[in-house]
Tab-separated table of C-alpha atoms in Angstrom:
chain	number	residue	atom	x	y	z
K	1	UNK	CA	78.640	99.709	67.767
K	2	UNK	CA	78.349	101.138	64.306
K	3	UNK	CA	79.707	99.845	61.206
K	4	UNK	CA	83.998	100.004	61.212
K	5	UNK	CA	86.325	99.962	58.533
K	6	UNK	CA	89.808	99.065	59.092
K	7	UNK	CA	92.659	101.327	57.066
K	8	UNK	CA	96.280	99.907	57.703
K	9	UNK	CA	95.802	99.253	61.564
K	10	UNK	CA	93.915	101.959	62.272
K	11	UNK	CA	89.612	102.009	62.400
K	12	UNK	CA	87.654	104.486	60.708
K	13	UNK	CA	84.678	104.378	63.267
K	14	UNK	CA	81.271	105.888	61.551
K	15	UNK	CA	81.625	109.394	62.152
K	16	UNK	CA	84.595	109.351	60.415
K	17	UNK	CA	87.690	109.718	63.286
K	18	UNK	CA	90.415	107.472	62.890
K	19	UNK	CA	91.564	105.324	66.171
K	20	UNK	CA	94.313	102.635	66.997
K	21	UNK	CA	93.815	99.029	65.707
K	22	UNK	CA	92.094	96.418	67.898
K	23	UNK	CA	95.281	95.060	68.211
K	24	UNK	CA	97.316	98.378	69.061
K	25	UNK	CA	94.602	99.409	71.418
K	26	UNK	CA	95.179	96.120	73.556
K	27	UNK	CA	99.084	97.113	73.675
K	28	UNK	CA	98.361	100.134	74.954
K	29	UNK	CA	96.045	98.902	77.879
K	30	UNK	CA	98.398	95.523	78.747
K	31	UNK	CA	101.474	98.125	78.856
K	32	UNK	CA	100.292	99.474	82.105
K	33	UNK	CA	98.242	97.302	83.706
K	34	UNK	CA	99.965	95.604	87.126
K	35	UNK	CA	97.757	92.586	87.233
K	36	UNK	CA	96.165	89.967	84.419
K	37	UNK	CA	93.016	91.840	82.561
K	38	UNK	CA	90.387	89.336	81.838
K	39	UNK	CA	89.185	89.376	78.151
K	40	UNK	CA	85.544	90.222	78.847
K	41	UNK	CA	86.981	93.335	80.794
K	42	UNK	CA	88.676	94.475	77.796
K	43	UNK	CA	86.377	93.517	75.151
K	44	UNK	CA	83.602	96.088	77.500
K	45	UNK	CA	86.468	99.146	77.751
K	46	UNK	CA	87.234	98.951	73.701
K	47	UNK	CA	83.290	98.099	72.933
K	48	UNK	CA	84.235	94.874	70.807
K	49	UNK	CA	83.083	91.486	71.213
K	50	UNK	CA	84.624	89.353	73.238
K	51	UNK	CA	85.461	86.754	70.691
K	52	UNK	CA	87.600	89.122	68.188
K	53	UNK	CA	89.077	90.658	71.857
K	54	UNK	CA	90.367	86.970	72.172
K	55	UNK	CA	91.402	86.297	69.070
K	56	UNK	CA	93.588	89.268	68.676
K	57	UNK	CA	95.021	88.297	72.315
K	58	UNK	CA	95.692	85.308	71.030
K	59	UNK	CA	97.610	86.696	67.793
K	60	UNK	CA	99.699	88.880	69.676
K	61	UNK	CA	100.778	86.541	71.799
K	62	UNK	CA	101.906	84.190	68.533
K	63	UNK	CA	103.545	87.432	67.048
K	64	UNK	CA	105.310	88.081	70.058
K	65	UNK	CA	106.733	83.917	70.560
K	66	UNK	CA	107.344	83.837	66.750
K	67	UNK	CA	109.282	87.383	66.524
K	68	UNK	CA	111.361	86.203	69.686
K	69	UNK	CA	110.376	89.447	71.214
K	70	UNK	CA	112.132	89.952	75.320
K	71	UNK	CA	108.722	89.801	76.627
K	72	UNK	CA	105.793	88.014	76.003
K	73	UNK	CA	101.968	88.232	76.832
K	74	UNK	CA	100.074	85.338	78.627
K	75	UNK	CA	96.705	84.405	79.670
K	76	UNK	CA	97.205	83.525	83.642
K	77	UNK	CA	94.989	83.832	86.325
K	78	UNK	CA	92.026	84.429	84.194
K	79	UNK	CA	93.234	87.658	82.294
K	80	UNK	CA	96.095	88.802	79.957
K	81	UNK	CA	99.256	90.324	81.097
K	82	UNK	CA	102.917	91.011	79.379
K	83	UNK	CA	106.016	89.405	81.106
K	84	UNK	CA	109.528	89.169	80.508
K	85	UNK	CA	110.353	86.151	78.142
K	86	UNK	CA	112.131	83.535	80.641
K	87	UNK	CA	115.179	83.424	78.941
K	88	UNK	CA	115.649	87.021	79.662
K	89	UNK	CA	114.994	86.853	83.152
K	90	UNK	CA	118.387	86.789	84.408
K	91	UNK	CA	118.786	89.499	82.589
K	92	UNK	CA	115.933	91.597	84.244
K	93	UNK	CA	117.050	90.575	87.651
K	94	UNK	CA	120.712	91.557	87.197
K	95	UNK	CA	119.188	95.187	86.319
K	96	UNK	CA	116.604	95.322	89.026
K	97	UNK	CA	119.700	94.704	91.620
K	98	UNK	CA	122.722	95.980	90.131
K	99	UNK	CA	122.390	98.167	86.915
K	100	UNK	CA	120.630	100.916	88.576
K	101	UNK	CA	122.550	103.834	88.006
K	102	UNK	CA	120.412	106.113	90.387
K	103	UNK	CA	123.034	108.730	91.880
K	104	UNK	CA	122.776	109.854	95.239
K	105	UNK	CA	121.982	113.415	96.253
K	106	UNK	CA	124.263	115.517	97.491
K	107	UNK	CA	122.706	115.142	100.904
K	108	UNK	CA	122.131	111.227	100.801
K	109	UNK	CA	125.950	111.295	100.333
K	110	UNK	CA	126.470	113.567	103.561
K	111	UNK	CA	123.836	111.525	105.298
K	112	UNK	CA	125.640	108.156	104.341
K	113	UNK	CA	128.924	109.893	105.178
K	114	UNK	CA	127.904	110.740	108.672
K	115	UNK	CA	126.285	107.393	109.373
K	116	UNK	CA	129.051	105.525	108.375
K	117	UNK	CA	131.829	107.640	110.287
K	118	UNK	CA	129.602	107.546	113.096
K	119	UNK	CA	128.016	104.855	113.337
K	120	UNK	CA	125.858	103.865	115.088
K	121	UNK	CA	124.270	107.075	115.390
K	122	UNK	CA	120.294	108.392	115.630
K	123	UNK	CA	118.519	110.947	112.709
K	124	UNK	CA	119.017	113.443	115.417
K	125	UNK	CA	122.883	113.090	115.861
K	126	UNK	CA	122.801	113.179	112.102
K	127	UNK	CA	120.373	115.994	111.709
K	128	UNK	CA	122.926	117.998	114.408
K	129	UNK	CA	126.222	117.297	112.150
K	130	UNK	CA	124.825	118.120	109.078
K	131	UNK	CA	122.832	120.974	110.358
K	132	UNK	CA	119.692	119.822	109.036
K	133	UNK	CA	116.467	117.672	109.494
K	134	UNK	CA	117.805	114.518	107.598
K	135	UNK	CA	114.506	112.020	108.063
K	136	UNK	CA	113.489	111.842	104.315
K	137	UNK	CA	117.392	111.213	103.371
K	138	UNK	CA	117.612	108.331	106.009
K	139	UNK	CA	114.671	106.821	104.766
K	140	UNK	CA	115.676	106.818	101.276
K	141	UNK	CA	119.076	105.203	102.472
K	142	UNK	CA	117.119	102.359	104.288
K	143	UNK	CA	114.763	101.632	101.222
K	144	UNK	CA	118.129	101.373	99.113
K	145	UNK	CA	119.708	99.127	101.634
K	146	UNK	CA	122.815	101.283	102.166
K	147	UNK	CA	121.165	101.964	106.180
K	148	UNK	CA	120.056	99.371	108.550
K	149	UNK	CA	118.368	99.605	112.294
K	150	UNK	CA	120.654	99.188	114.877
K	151	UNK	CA	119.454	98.552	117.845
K	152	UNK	CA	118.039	101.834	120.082
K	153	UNK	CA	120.136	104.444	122.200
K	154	UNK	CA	120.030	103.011	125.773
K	155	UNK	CA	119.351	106.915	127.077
K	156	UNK	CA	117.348	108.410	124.674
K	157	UNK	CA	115.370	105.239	123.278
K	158	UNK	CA	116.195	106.885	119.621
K	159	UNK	CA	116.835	104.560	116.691
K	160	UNK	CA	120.217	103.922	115.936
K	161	UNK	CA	121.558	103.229	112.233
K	162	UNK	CA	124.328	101.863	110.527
K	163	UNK	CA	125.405	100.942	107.448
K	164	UNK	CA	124.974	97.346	105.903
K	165	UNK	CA	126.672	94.687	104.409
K	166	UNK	CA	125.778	96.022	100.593
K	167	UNK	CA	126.926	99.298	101.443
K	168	UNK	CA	130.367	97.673	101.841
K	169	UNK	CA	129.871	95.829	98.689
K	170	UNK	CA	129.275	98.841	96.905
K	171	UNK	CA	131.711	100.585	97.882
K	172	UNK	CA	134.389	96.886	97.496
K	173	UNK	CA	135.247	97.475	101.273
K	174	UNK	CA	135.949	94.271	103.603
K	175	UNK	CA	135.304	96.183	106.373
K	176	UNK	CA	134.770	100.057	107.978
K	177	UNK	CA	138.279	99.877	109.251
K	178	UNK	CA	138.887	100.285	104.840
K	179	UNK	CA	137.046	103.225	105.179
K	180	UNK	CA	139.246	106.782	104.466
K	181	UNK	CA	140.663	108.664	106.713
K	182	UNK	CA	138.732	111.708	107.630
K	183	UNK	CA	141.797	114.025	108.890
K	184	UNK	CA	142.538	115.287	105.238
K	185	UNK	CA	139.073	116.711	104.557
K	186	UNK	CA	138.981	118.488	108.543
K	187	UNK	CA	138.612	121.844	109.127
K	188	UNK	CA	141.770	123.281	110.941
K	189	UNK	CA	139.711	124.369	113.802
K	190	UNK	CA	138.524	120.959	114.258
K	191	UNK	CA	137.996	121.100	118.319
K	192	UNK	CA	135.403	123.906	117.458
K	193	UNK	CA	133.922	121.949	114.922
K	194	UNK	CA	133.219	118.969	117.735
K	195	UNK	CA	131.909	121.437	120.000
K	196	UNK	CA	129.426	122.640	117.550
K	197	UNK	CA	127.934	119.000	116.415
K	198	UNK	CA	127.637	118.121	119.977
C-alpha cells in the first residue's frame, strides 16, 4: 500500500481520494457482521497490517467501556464483534418481546378474528370465511405466536389452529369465553351468511 496521510479521521490515500479512518472503516464492517471477524480477516479487506488493525480494535473497544456507550465490542471466539453492554440487556430483551409495535394487517386481523371465533379451524375453513387463500397470513400469525397447531381434522387430516396463550395476554383476556360478542357486528341476513362460508 502506498504512502497515507491521515486528515481529521479521514485518509488521503496517494492518488489523492479521501476515505473513512481506520477506525471508522472497522465500525462500518462490525455494524453488520452476524458473527466475530477475526483481525487478520479485516486487516486483508481494509489492506492494513494486522498490528495497527488490532490496535485500533483494541482502542475502540476502550472508547466504547470508557464513554459508557449501550453496546460494546469484544474479541470472542477468535474475531471482533459489537454486543449490547450487559447492563442493558434487560433492556434489549424487554424490546425484543414486548416493545414491538409491529401492527397487524388488515387481513392478519380477519385471519386472527376467524381463528379465534372458530377455533379450532383449518387454512381452508379460514380461506372459505374470508373468501380468500389465507396461508401467508396464518403463517405470519404462527411465527408471532398469536396461532398454534392444534391437533389435525379427524376427516380431512387438515391442520387445525388455534390461538395461544400470548394471544390472550395480548389482548388481557383470562379466557375465550372474554372474548366479544359477535351478534353486534352480524349481517342481518346472517342464515345466508352461514350458508355461504360453509
Amino acid at each position: 500500500m502506498g504512502d497515507v496521510g491521515v486528515v481529521g479521521d479521514a485518509e488521503v490515500g496517494e492518488e489523492g481520494g479521501v476515505g473513512p479512518g481506520l477506525r471508522a472503516a472497522l465500525e462500518a464492517i462490525l455494524m453488520v457482521v452476524d458473527e466475530p471477524v477475526a483481525e487478520v480477516t479485516l486487516a486483508q479487506v481494509l489492506e492494513r497490517p494486522t498490528h495497527e488493525v488490532a490496535a485500533a480494535l483494541r482502542e475502540l473497544e476502550a472508547e466504547y467501556t470508557e464513554a459508557g456507550r449501550g453496546f460494546d465490542l469484544r474479541e470472542v471466539a477468535g474475531g471482533w464483534r459489537y454486543y449490547t453492554r450487559a447492563d442493558c440487556a434487560a433492556l434489549v430483551e424487554r424490546f425484543i418481546r414486548d416493545g414491538q409495535q409491529t401492527r397487524l394487517t388488515q387481513a392478519a386481523l380477519e385471519t386472527l378474528a376467524v381463528v379465534a371465533y372458530r377455533q379450532p379451524v383449518s387454512r381452508a375453513r379460514v380461506a372459505a370465511v374470508r373468501g380468500v387463500n389465507s396461508d401467508g397470513v396464518m403463517r405470519t400469525l404462527v411465527a408471532r405466536g398469536l396461532v398454534e397447531e392444534a391437533g389435525t381434522d379427524p376427516e380431512s387430516q387438515a391442520v387445525l389452529y388455534r390461538t395461544s396463550s400470548y394471544f390472550l395476554e395480548r389482548l388481557g383476556l383470562k379466557d375465550l369465553s372474554e372474548l366479544p360478542e359477535l351478534a353486534p357486528f352480524l349481517p342481518d341476513d346472517v342464515e345466508n351468511f352461514e350458508e355461504t362460508t360453509k
